[in-house]
Amino acid sequence: MSPPAAAMNVERQLLLSEIAEFNAAYAHCIDDDQLEQWPEFFAEDCEYQIIPRENVDLGLPAAIVFCDNRGMLIDRVVALRKANIYPAHYSRHVLGAPVLLDADGRGLHSQTSYVLMLTRMDGETRLFSAGKYVDVMVRIDTLLVTPI
Amino acid sequence: MSPPAAAMNVERQLLLSEIAEFNAAYAHCIDDDQLEQWPEFFAEDCEYQIIPRENVDLGLPAAIVFCDNRGMLIDRVVALRKANIYPAHYSRHVLGAPVLLDADGRGLHSQTSYVLMLTRMDGETRLFSAGKYVDVMVRIDTLLVTPI
Amino acid sequence: MSPPAAAMNVERQLLLSEIAEFNAAYAHCIDDDQLEQWPEFFAEDCEYQIIPRENVDLGLPAAIVFCDNRGMLIDRVVALRKANIYPAHYSRHVLGAPVLLDADGRGLHSQTSYVLMLTRMDGETRLFSAGKYVDVMVRIDTLLVTPI
């Protein structure tokens, strides 16, 4: 590679590494049941959606969860804590390496595959969900994320 | 570390990061059902085999899938598309970080663990396969791979 | 980022990449049934514990496995080999990216999520365990690890 190409590659790999670190910290936050910290991974004007794969493929925008600011995420945690004082299960996320898709005025676009396991209090671990994060990330002091 | 050792380490970690990015893009290509792009991840004179673990351990070279050039991979995709117009399930790969084993005249030798989940149209996700990629990678303009 | 901050970030990402490489090699060592090499991933005066999540959350230190030096790890492998000449199953670990928590006099503190699958000789693969490694790593010539 020519020097500028090499420098660009170094920059790109650093960025991927930072995104991987951010994603891993995000997943540990949930798995460690530190849900009160979870909204802090998002920008104030974030967008958080969970969309079933069938809907994505059919071009249907219907999300089963839709939040379009950080306050809604905080509300979700409060509601969850009220409904369940103690967790009924432990969660464990394992994430693949991120892929950098694009960078534009909105931020860095990346996607990351995940598998989510739940372990019940009786010790049984089962596969709960597998899918991908489709993220737009912006840097605000520290790195913040806007999953879509 | 002395400066040359430190520089070699930087080079090595950059390479690992590039391989992780390549592997992640490879897995997304399949999971996003972009199978027509899948052969482009391989060199023209690639070798692609799927070998059960028992055979590997017994020193038996019998592969359940064997392709020794990119054209055969293209044929596989065409056959698959003819047999199944719509996918009967969604796949999701989650890959671990790659390990760099060796670098020789054939290319970079690396291996990477994976878990593959399938989700049926009724929504049930199950563990389908777990194993490792044993890869020889060569750089052709962009990074290309020859899984063995 | 200012130049020193940028340099610190590069240093951090390199470290994370080295830990990811180390962890991946550690997992392959087990999955490839190279158990005799497994203790070499630990420092002489290491500590190795497997603690159920319930105990961690309740602040109970009771570990189901506890070894506080490398010799005990070697003994474990010898005992395992005597009990089982041939493996009754294959294992496969897939690990997420590590998170760097702290660095102090004891070493680098990191944690890494994992999922462990077992495949029986009849070919059935099942989810066996999901959890996280909580590691203290020290550099001795090469990078060594002390999982806690």
Short mmCIF file of C-alpha atoms in Angstrom, two decimals:
data_model
loop_
_atom_site.label_atom_id
_atom_site.label_comp_id
_atom_site.label_asym_id
_atom_site.label_seq_id
_atom_site.Cartn_x
_atom_site.Cartn_y
_atom_site.Cartn_z
CA MET A 1 0.00 0.00 0.00
CA SER A 2 1.10 3.56 -0.63
CA PRO A 3 1.65 5.66 2.52
CA PRO A 4 -1.71 7.50 2.39
CA ALA A 5 -3.58 4.23 1.79
CA ALA A 6 -1.70 2.61 4.67
CA ALA A 7 -2.53 5.53 6.95
CA MET A 8 -6.19 5.33 5.95
CA ASN A 9 -6.17 1.62 6.68
CA VAL A 10 -4.68 2.20 10.13
CA GLU A 11 -7.38 4.79 10.80
CA ARG A 12 -10.08 2.37 9.68
CA GLN A 13 -8.83 -0.50 11.83
CA LEU A 14 -8.57 1.81 14.85
CA LEU A 15 -12.15 2.88 14.32
CA LEU A 16 -13.32 -0.74 14.04
CA SER A 17 -11.46 -1.56 17.23
CA GLU A 18 -13.08 1.37 19.06
CA ILE A 19 -16.53 0.29 17.84
CA ALA A 20 -15.85 -3.30 18.97
CA GLU A 21 -14.82 -2.02 22.41
CA PHE A 22 -17.90 0.18 22.63
CA ASN A 23 -20.19 -2.68 21.58
CA ALA A 24 -18.61 -5.04 24.09
CA ALA A 25 -19.04 -2.50 26.91
CA TYR A 26 -22.66 -2.00 25.82
CA ALA A 27 -23.34 -5.74 25.98
CA HIS A 28 -21.65 -6.14 29.37
CA CYS A 29 -23.76 -3.27 30.71
CA ILE A 30 -26.91 -5.29 29.96
CA ASP A 31 -25.49 -8.69 30.95
CA ASP A 32 -24.19 -7.29 34.25
CA ASP A 33 -27.71 -6.00 34.90
CA GLN A 34 -26.47 -2.39 35.05
CA LEU A 35 -29.55 -1.27 33.16
CA GLU A 36 -29.52 2.22 34.66
CA GLN A 37 -26.29 2.86 32.73
CA TRP A 38 -27.67 1.50 29.49
CA PRO A 39 -29.27 4.76 28.21
CA GLU A 40 -25.91 6.50 28.58
CA PHE A 41 -24.67 4.55 25.56
CA PHE A 42 -27.09 6.54 23.44
CA ALA A 43 -27.11 10.10 22.18
CA GLU A 44 -29.82 12.45 23.51
CA ASP A 45 -31.68 12.35 20.20
CA CYS A 46 -31.07 8.69 19.47
CA GLU A 47 -33.29 6.21 17.71
CA TYR A 48 -33.67 2.68 19.06
CA GLN A 49 -35.69 0.08 17.23
CA ILE A 50 -36.04 -3.67 17.32
CA ILE A 51 -37.36 -4.90 13.98
CA PRO A 52 -38.07 -8.55 13.15
CA ARG A 53 -36.07 -9.82 10.20
CA GLU A 54 -39.18 -10.64 8.16
CA ASN A 55 -40.26 -7.01 8.33
CA VAL A 56 -36.84 -5.77 7.24
CA ASP A 57 -36.84 -8.08 4.24
CA LEU A 58 -40.38 -7.11 3.25
CA GLY A 59 -39.51 -3.41 3.48
CA LEU A 60 -42.01 -2.96 6.33
CA PRO A 61 -40.81 -0.45 8.89
CA ALA A 62 -42.88 -1.94 11.78
CA ALA A 63 -40.69 -2.19 14.86
CA ILE A 64 -41.68 -4.18 17.94
CA VAL A 65 -39.81 -1.61 20.03
CA PHE A 66 -39.45 2.02 18.99
CA CYS A 67 -37.81 4.79 21.01
CA ASP A 68 -36.67 8.04 19.45
CA ASN A 69 -34.91 9.76 22.32
CA ARG A 70 -32.86 8.84 25.37
CA GLY A 71 -35.68 9.70 27.78
CA MET A 72 -37.77 6.84 26.36
CA LEU A 73 -34.92 4.45 27.06
CA ILE A 74 -34.74 5.64 30.66
CA ASP A 75 -38.51 5.09 30.95
CA ARG A 76 -38.11 1.55 29.68
CA VAL A 77 -35.58 0.76 32.38
CA VAL A 78 -37.73 2.29 35.11
CA ALA A 79 -40.75 0.29 33.94
CA LEU A 80 -38.69 -2.90 33.78
CA ARG A 81 -37.36 -2.38 37.30
CA LYS A 82 -40.85 -1.77 38.66
CA ALA A 83 -42.21 -4.90 36.98
CA ASN A 84 -39.31 -7.10 38.05
CA ILE A 85 -37.33 -6.36 41.17
CA TYR A 86 -35.09 -9.35 40.61
CA PRO A 87 -34.08 -10.64 37.22
CA ALA A 88 -35.89 -13.83 36.17
CA HIS A 89 -32.86 -14.80 34.12
CA TYR A 90 -29.32 -13.77 33.28
CA SER A 91 -28.52 -12.65 29.77
CA ARG A 92 -25.30 -13.12 27.85
CA HIS A 93 -24.49 -11.43 24.53
CA VAL A 94 -21.67 -12.57 22.30
CA LEU A 95 -20.96 -10.18 19.44
CA GLY A 96 -18.98 -10.60 16.25
CA ALA A 97 -16.55 -8.02 14.91
CA PRO A 98 -18.21 -4.89 13.50
CA VAL A 99 -18.29 -4.04 9.81
CA LEU A 100 -17.91 -0.40 8.79
CA LEU A 101 -20.42 0.37 6.05
CA ASP A 102 -20.31 4.10 5.55
CA ALA A 103 -19.56 7.45 7.13
CA ASP A 104 -21.77 10.43 6.42
CA GLY A 105 -23.22 13.52 8.07
CA ARG A 106 -25.27 11.37 10.46
CA GLY A 107 -22.23 9.45 11.73
CA LEU A 108 -20.47 6.14 11.26
CA HIS A 109 -22.66 3.35 9.94
CA SER A 110 -21.73 -0.09 11.17
CA GLN A 111 -23.33 -3.45 11.68
CA THR A 112 -22.53 -6.23 14.11
CA SER A 113 -23.92 -9.74 14.49
CA TYR A 114 -24.97 -10.95 17.92
CA VAL A 115 -26.23 -14.01 19.69
CA LEU A 116 -28.14 -13.64 22.94
CA MET A 117 -28.45 -16.45 25.48
CA LEU A 118 -30.68 -16.45 28.55
CA THR A 119 -29.92 -18.53 31.63
CA ARG A 120 -32.81 -19.20 33.96
CA MET A 121 -32.35 -19.33 37.71
CA ASP A 122 -32.56 -23.13 37.52
CA GLY A 123 -29.37 -23.04 35.46
CA GLU A 124 -30.71 -23.86 32.03
CA THR A 125 -29.12 -21.78 29.26
CA ARG A 126 -30.96 -21.36 25.99
CA LEU A 127 -30.57 -19.49 22.76
CA PHE A 128 -32.94 -16.54 22.86
CA SER A 129 -32.18 -14.37 19.86
CA ALA A 130 -29.71 -14.00 17.00
CA GLY A 131 -29.52 -11.01 14.74
CA LYS A 132 -27.57 -7.91 13.90
CA TYR A 133 -27.17 -4.41 15.21
CA VAL A 134 -27.45 -1.76 12.51
CA ASP A 135 -25.84 1.26 14.12
CA VAL A 136 -25.18 4.89 13.44
CA MET A 137 -22.51 6.09 15.82
CA VAL A 138 -21.55 9.62 16.68
CA ARG A 139 -18.64 10.82 18.77
CA ILE A 140 -19.70 13.10 21.65
CA ASP A 141 -16.73 13.53 23.96
CA THR A 142 -16.75 9.77 24.16
CA LEU A 143 -18.23 7.46 21.57
CA LEU A 144 -22.02 7.27 21.57
CA VAL A 145 -24.32 5.05 19.59
CA THR A 146 -27.67 5.22 17.90
CA PRO A 147 -28.86 1.73 17.06
CA ILE A 148 -31.59 1.73 14.44
CA MET B 1 9.34 -4.08 23.52
CA SER B 2 12.20 -2.77 21.42
CA PRO B 3 11.14 -0.52 18.53
CA PRO B 4 11.35 -3.19 15.80
CA ALA B 5 9.39 -5.67 17.96
CA ALA B 6 6.81 -2.98 18.68
CA ALA B 7 6.51 -2.18 14.97
CA MET B 8 6.10 -5.87 14.15
CA ASN B 9 3.41 -6.14 16.79
CA VAL B 10 1.53 -3.17 15.34
CA GLU B 11 1.75 -4.80 11.89
CA ARG B 12 0.42 -8.08 13.31
CA GLN B 13 -2.52 -6.50 15.12
CA LEU B 14 -3.42 -4.50 12.01
CA LEU B 15 -3.43 -7.70 10.00
CA LEU B 16 -5.62 -9.46 12.56
CA SER B 17 -8.01 -6.53 12.49
CA GLU B 18 -8.20 -6.65 8.69
CA ILE B 19 -8.88 -10.39 8.77
CA ALA B 20 -11.60 -9.90 11.40
CA GLU B 21 -13.21 -7.22 9.22
CA PHE B 22 -13.00 -9.46 6.16
CA ASN B 23 -14.49 -12.41 8.04
CA ALA B 24 -17.32 -10.28 9.40
CA ALA B 25 -18.16 -8.96 5.92
CA TYR B 26 -18.06 -12.56 4.62
CA ALA B 27 -20.54 -13.71 7.27
CA HIS B 28 -22.88 -10.75 6.71
CA CYS B 29 -22.86 -11.52 2.98
CA ILE B 30 -24.35 -14.96 3.73
CA ASP B 31 -26.65 -13.83 6.55
CA ASP B 32 -28.01 -10.97 4.44
CA ASP B 33 -28.77 -13.55 1.73
CA GLN B 34 -26.46 -11.78 -0.74
CA LEU B 35 -25.26 -15.15 -1.98
CA GLU B 36 -24.40 -13.86 -5.45
CA GLN B 37 -21.62 -11.78 -3.85
CA TRP B 38 -20.32 -14.71 -1.81
CA PRO B 39 -17.91 -16.14 -4.46
CA GLU B 40 -16.24 -12.74 -4.72
CA PHE B 41 -14.71 -13.33 -1.31
CA PHE B 42 -12.60 -16.08 -2.88
CA ALA B 43 -9.60 -16.08 -5.16
CA GLU B 44 -10.06 -17.46 -8.70
CA ASP B 45 -8.10 -20.60 -7.83
CA CYS B 46 -9.47 -21.00 -4.32
CA GLU B 47 -10.17 -24.15 -2.41
CA TYR B 48 -13.34 -24.47 -0.34
CA GLN B 49 -14.02 -27.51 1.80
CA ILE B 50 -16.32 -28.41 4.63
CA ILE B 51 -14.85 -31.28 6.62
CA PRO B 52 -16.51 -32.88 9.67
CA ARG B 53 -14.40 -32.66 12.79
CA GLU B 54 -14.19 -36.45 13.18
CA ASN B 55 -12.54 -36.72 9.76
CA VAL B 56 -10.01 -34.00 10.58
CA ASP B 57 -9.04 -35.74 13.81
CA LEU B 58 -8.74 -39.14 12.11
CA GLY B 59 -6.55 -37.65 9.38
CA LEU B 60 -9.18 -38.47 6.75
CA PRO B 61 -9.38 -35.83 4.06
CA ALA B 62 -13.02 -36.59 3.13
CA ALA B 63 -14.92 -33.33 2.76
CA ILE B 64 -18.69 -33.14 2.56
CA VAL B 65 -18.30 -30.13 0.28
CA PHE B 66 -15.33 -29.68 -2.01
CA CYS B 67 -14.81 -26.86 -4.51
CA ASP B 68 -11.42 -26.02 -5.97
CA ASN B 69 -12.15 -22.90 -7.95
CA ARG B 70 -14.42 -19.89 -7.80
CA GLY B 71 -16.57 -21.13 -10.70
CA MET B 72 -17.72 -24.08 -8.60
CA LEU B 73 -18.81 -21.69 -5.88
CA ILE B 74 -20.84 -19.68 -8.40
CA ASP B 75 -22.47 -22.94 -9.55
CA ARG B 76 -23.41 -23.76 -5.97
CA VAL B 77 -25.21 -20.46 -5.58
CA VAL B 78 -27.05 -20.85 -8.89
CA ALA B 79 -28.15 -24.38 -7.91
CA LEU B 80 -29.28 -23.18 -4.50
CA ARG B 81 -31.30 -20.33 -5.97
CA LYS B 82 -32.99 -22.69 -8.43
CA ALA B 83 -33.86 -25.15 -5.69
CA ASN B 84 -35.12 -22.50 -3.29
CA ILE B 85 -36.55 -19.26 -4.57
CA TYR B 86 -37.19 -18.04 -1.03
CA PRO B 87 -35.04 -18.90 1.95
CA ALA B 88 -36.59 -21.48 4.32
CA HIS B 89 -34.70 -19.90 7.17
CA TYR B 90 -32.45 -16.99 8.08
CA SER B 91 -28.88 -17.68 9.09
CA ARG B 92 -26.75 -15.80 11.58
CA HIS B 93 -23.01 -16.31 12.03
CA VAL B 94 -21.14 -15.03 15.06
CA LEU B 95 -17.38 -15.30 14.72
CA GLY B 96 -14.60 -15.08 17.27
CA ALA B 97 -11.40 -13.12 16.76
CA PRO B 98 -9.00 -14.69 14.23
CA VAL B 99 -5.70 -16.29 15.21
CA LEU B 100 -2.72 -15.81 12.90
CA LEU B 101 -0.89 -19.12 12.55
CA ASP B 102 1.66 -18.62 9.84
CA ALA B 103 2.59 -16.69 6.73
CA ASP B 104 4.20 -18.46 3.80
CA GLY B 105 4.29 -18.46 0.01
CA ARG B 106 0.64 -19.53 -0.15
CA GLY B 107 -0.56 -16.63 1.99
CA LEU B 108 -1.59 -15.83 5.54
CA HIS B 109 -2.81 -18.82 7.51
CA SER B 110 -5.45 -18.02 10.09
CA GLN B 111 -8.24 -19.77 11.93
CA THR B 112 -11.47 -18.43 13.36
CA SER B 113 -14.17 -20.07 15.47
CA TYR B 114 -17.79 -19.63 14.47
CA VAL B 115 -21.27 -20.46 15.64
CA LEU B 116 -24.09 -20.61 13.12
CA MET B 117 -27.73 -20.19 14.11
CA LEU B 118 -30.74 -20.76 11.86
CA THR B 119 -34.08 -19.05 12.41
CA ARG B 120 -37.09 -20.65 10.77
CA MET B 121 -39.92 -18.59 9.34
CA ASP B 122 -42.01 -19.50 12.42
CA GLY B 123 -39.47 -17.59 14.50
CA GLU B 124 -37.68 -20.46 16.20
CA THR B 125 -33.90 -19.98 16.40
CA ARG B 126 -31.68 -22.99 16.84
CA LEU B 127 -28.01 -23.80 16.97
CA PHE B 128 -27.07 -25.32 13.63
CA SER B 129 -23.30 -25.64 13.54
CA ALA B 130 -20.20 -24.72 15.50
CA GLY B 131 -16.69 -25.08 14.21
CA LYS B 132 -13.70 -23.23 12.86
CA TYR B 133 -12.59 -21.70 9.61
CA VAL B 134 -9.08 -22.71 8.61
CA ASP B 135 -8.12 -20.07 6.09
CA VAL B 136 -5.34 -19.19 3.73
CA MET B 137 -5.72 -15.58 2.72
CA VAL B 138 -4.07 -13.77 -0.13
CA ARG B 139 -4.16 -10.05 -0.91
CA ILE B 140 -5.34 -9.32 -4.46
CA ASP B 141 -6.01 -5.59 -4.73
CA THR B 142 -8.35 -6.16 -1.83
CA LEU B 143 -8.13 -8.99 0.64
CA LEU B 144 -9.30 -12.35 -0.66
CA VAL B 145 -9.73 -15.62 1.12
CA THR B 146 -9.30 -19.31 0.46
CA PRO B 147 -10.99 -21.30 3.19
CA ILE B 148 -9.79 -24.87 3.34
CA MET C 1 -8.38 14.11 19.87
CA SER C 2 -5.18 15.88 20.86
CA PRO C 3 -1.96 14.05 19.92
CA PRO C 4 -1.34 12.51 23.39
CA ALA C 5 -4.98 11.37 23.61
CA ALA C 6 -4.72 9.90 20.11
CA ALA C 7 -1.49 8.08 21.02
CA MET C 8 -3.10 6.73 24.19
CA ASN C 9 -6.06 5.53 22.17
CA VAL C 10 -3.78 3.73 19.70
CA GLU C 11 -2.01 2.08 22.65
CA ARG C 12 -5.34 1.01 24.12
CA GLN C 13 -6.67 -0.48 20.89
CA LEU C 14 -3.39 -2.36 20.36
CA LEU C 15 -3.70 -3.80 23.83
CA LEU C 16 -7.30 -4.85 23.21
CA SER C 17 -6.24 -6.49 19.97
CA GLU C 18 -3.44 -8.40 21.72
CA ILE C 19 -5.85 -9.58 24.41
CA ALA C 20 -8.36 -10.69 21.77
CA GLU C 21 -5.60 -12.64 20.00
CA PHE C 22 -4.48 -14.22 23.26
CA ASN C 23 -8.05 -15.17 24.20
CA ALA C 24 -8.68 -16.66 20.77
CA ALA C 25 -5.49 -18.76 20.97
CA TYR C 26 -6.52 -19.87 24.48
CA ALA C 27 -9.92 -21.02 23.24
CA HIS C 28 -8.46 -22.84 20.22
CA CYS C 29 -6.06 -24.64 22.53
CA ILE C 30 -9.01 -26.19 24.36
CA ASP C 31 -11.21 -26.73 21.30
CA ASP C 32 -8.32 -28.39 19.44
CA ASP C 33 -7.94 -30.73 22.44
CA GLN C 34 -4.36 -29.52 23.04
CA LEU C 35 -5.00 -29.58 26.76
CA GLU C 36 -1.35 -30.17 27.63
CA GLN C 37 -0.60 -26.67 26.31
CA TRP C 38 -3.46 -25.10 28.25
CA PRO C 39 -1.56 -24.43 31.53
CA GLU C 40 1.08 -22.50 29.54
CA PHE C 41 -1.44 -19.72 29.09
CA PHE C 42 -1.22 -19.06 32.82
CA ALA C 43 1.41 -17.45 35.03
CA GLU C 44 3.20 -19.68 37.55
CA ASP C 45 1.29 -18.10 40.44
CA CYS C 46 -2.03 -17.78 38.64
CA GLU C 47 -5.51 -18.05 40.03
CA TYR C 48 -8.18 -19.95 38.12
CA GLN C 49 -11.75 -20.08 39.33
CA ILE C 50 -15.10 -20.99 37.88
CA ILE C 51 -17.85 -19.27 39.83
CA PRO C 52 -21.59 -19.62 39.11
CA ARG C 53 -23.27 -16.33 38.33
CA GLU C 54 -25.68 -16.62 41.29
CA ASN C 55 -22.71 -16.74 43.67
CA VAL C 56 -21.07 -13.71 42.09
CA ASP C 57 -24.29 -11.70 42.42
CA LEU C 58 -24.82 -12.77 46.01
CA GLY C 59 -21.24 -11.83 46.90
CA LEU C 60 -20.45 -15.45 47.75
CA PRO C 61 -16.92 -16.39 46.78
CA ALA C 62 -17.70 -20.13 46.41
CA ALA C 63 -16.09 -21.41 43.21
CA ILE C 64 -16.91 -24.79 41.68
CA VAL C 65 -13.32 -24.97 40.45
CA PHE C 66 -10.45 -23.32 42.29
CA CYS C 67 -6.75 -23.53 41.36
CA ASP C 68 -4.19 -21.07 42.66
CA ASN C 69 -1.08 -22.10 40.78
CA ARG C 70 -0.12 -23.51 37.41
CA GLY C 71 0.76 -26.92 38.89
CA MET C 72 -2.87 -27.47 39.84
CA LEU C 73 -3.90 -26.78 36.25
CA ILE C 74 -1.40 -29.37 35.02
CA ASP C 75 -2.85 -31.87 37.52
CA ARG C 76 -6.33 -31.20 36.20
CA VAL C 77 -5.25 -32.05 32.66
CA VAL C 78 -3.46 -35.23 33.78
CA ALA C 79 -6.54 -36.34 35.74
CA LEU C 80 -8.81 -35.57 32.80
CA ARG C 81 -6.62 -37.53 30.40
CA LYS C 82 -6.56 -40.55 32.73
CA ALA C 83 -10.33 -40.46 33.11
CA ASN C 84 -11.02 -40.04 29.40
CA ILE C 85 -8.58 -41.32 26.81
CA TYR C 86 -10.79 -40.10 23.99
CA PRO C 87 -12.96 -37.00 24.16
CA ALA C 88 -16.68 -37.74 24.58
CA HIS C 89 -17.45 -34.51 22.76
CA TYR C 90 -15.85 -31.65 20.88
CA SER C 91 -15.99 -28.19 22.37
CA ARG C 92 -16.22 -24.87 20.56
CA HIS C 93 -15.80 -21.48 22.20
CA VAL C 94 -16.85 -18.26 20.52
CA LEU C 95 -15.66 -15.16 22.36
CA GLY C 96 -16.69 -11.55 22.10
CA ALA C 97 -14.26 -8.63 22.00
CA PRO C 98 -12.54 -7.92 25.33
CA VAL C 99 -13.26 -4.87 27.44
CA LEU C 100 -10.37 -3.22 29.27
CA LEU C 101 -11.47 -2.32 32.79
CA ASP C 102 -8.38 -1.22 34.63
CA ALA C 103 -4.61 -1.51 34.86
CA ASP C 104 -2.91 -1.69 38.24
CA GLY C 105 0.01 -3.34 39.98
CA ARG C 106 -1.51 -6.78 39.49
CA GLY C 107 -1.84 -6.38 35.72
CA LEU C 108 -4.41 -5.56 33.08
CA HIS C 109 -7.99 -6.22 34.10
CA SER C 110 -10.26 -7.26 31.27
CA GLN C 111 -13.47 -9.16 30.75
CA THR C 112 -14.72 -11.12 27.78
CA SER C 113 -18.04 -12.81 27.09
CA TYR C 114 -18.07 -16.36 25.78
CA VAL C 115 -20.44 -19.02 24.58
CA LEU C 116 -19.39 -22.66 24.73
CA MET C 117 -20.95 -25.34 22.55
CA LEU C 118 -20.42 -29.07 22.86
CA THR C 119 -20.82 -31.46 19.94
CA ARG C 120 -21.33 -35.11 20.80
CA MET C 121 -19.87 -37.86 18.69
CA ASP C 122 -23.34 -38.49 17.20
CA GLY C 123 -23.12 -34.98 15.72
CA GLU C 124 -25.57 -33.12 17.95
CA THR C 125 -24.36 -29.65 18.93
CA ARG C 126 -25.80 -28.01 22.02
CA LEU C 127 -25.30 -24.88 24.04
CA PHE C 128 -23.35 -25.83 27.14
CA SER C 129 -22.39 -22.61 28.89
CA ALA C 130 -22.47 -18.85 28.45
CA GLY C 131 -20.67 -16.42 30.71
CA LYS C 132 -17.74 -14.10 30.97
CA TYR C 133 -14.03 -14.34 31.66
CA VAL C 134 -12.85 -11.89 34.29
CA ASP C 135 -9.12 -11.73 33.69
CA VAL C 136 -6.01 -10.22 35.15
CA MET C 137 -3.26 -10.38 32.55
CA VAL C 138 0.44 -9.94 33.04
CA ARG C 139 3.12 -9.74 30.38
CA ILE C 140 5.94 -12.27 30.94
CA ASP C 141 8.05 -12.37 27.80
CA THR C 142 4.84 -13.20 26.04
CA LEU C 143 1.37 -12.33 27.29
CA LEU C 144 0.13 -14.53 30.10
CA VAL C 145 -3.25 -14.61 31.76
CA THR C 146 -4.73 -15.18 35.18
CA PRO C 147 -8.45 -15.77 34.86
CA ILE C 148 -10.31 -15.24 38.11
#
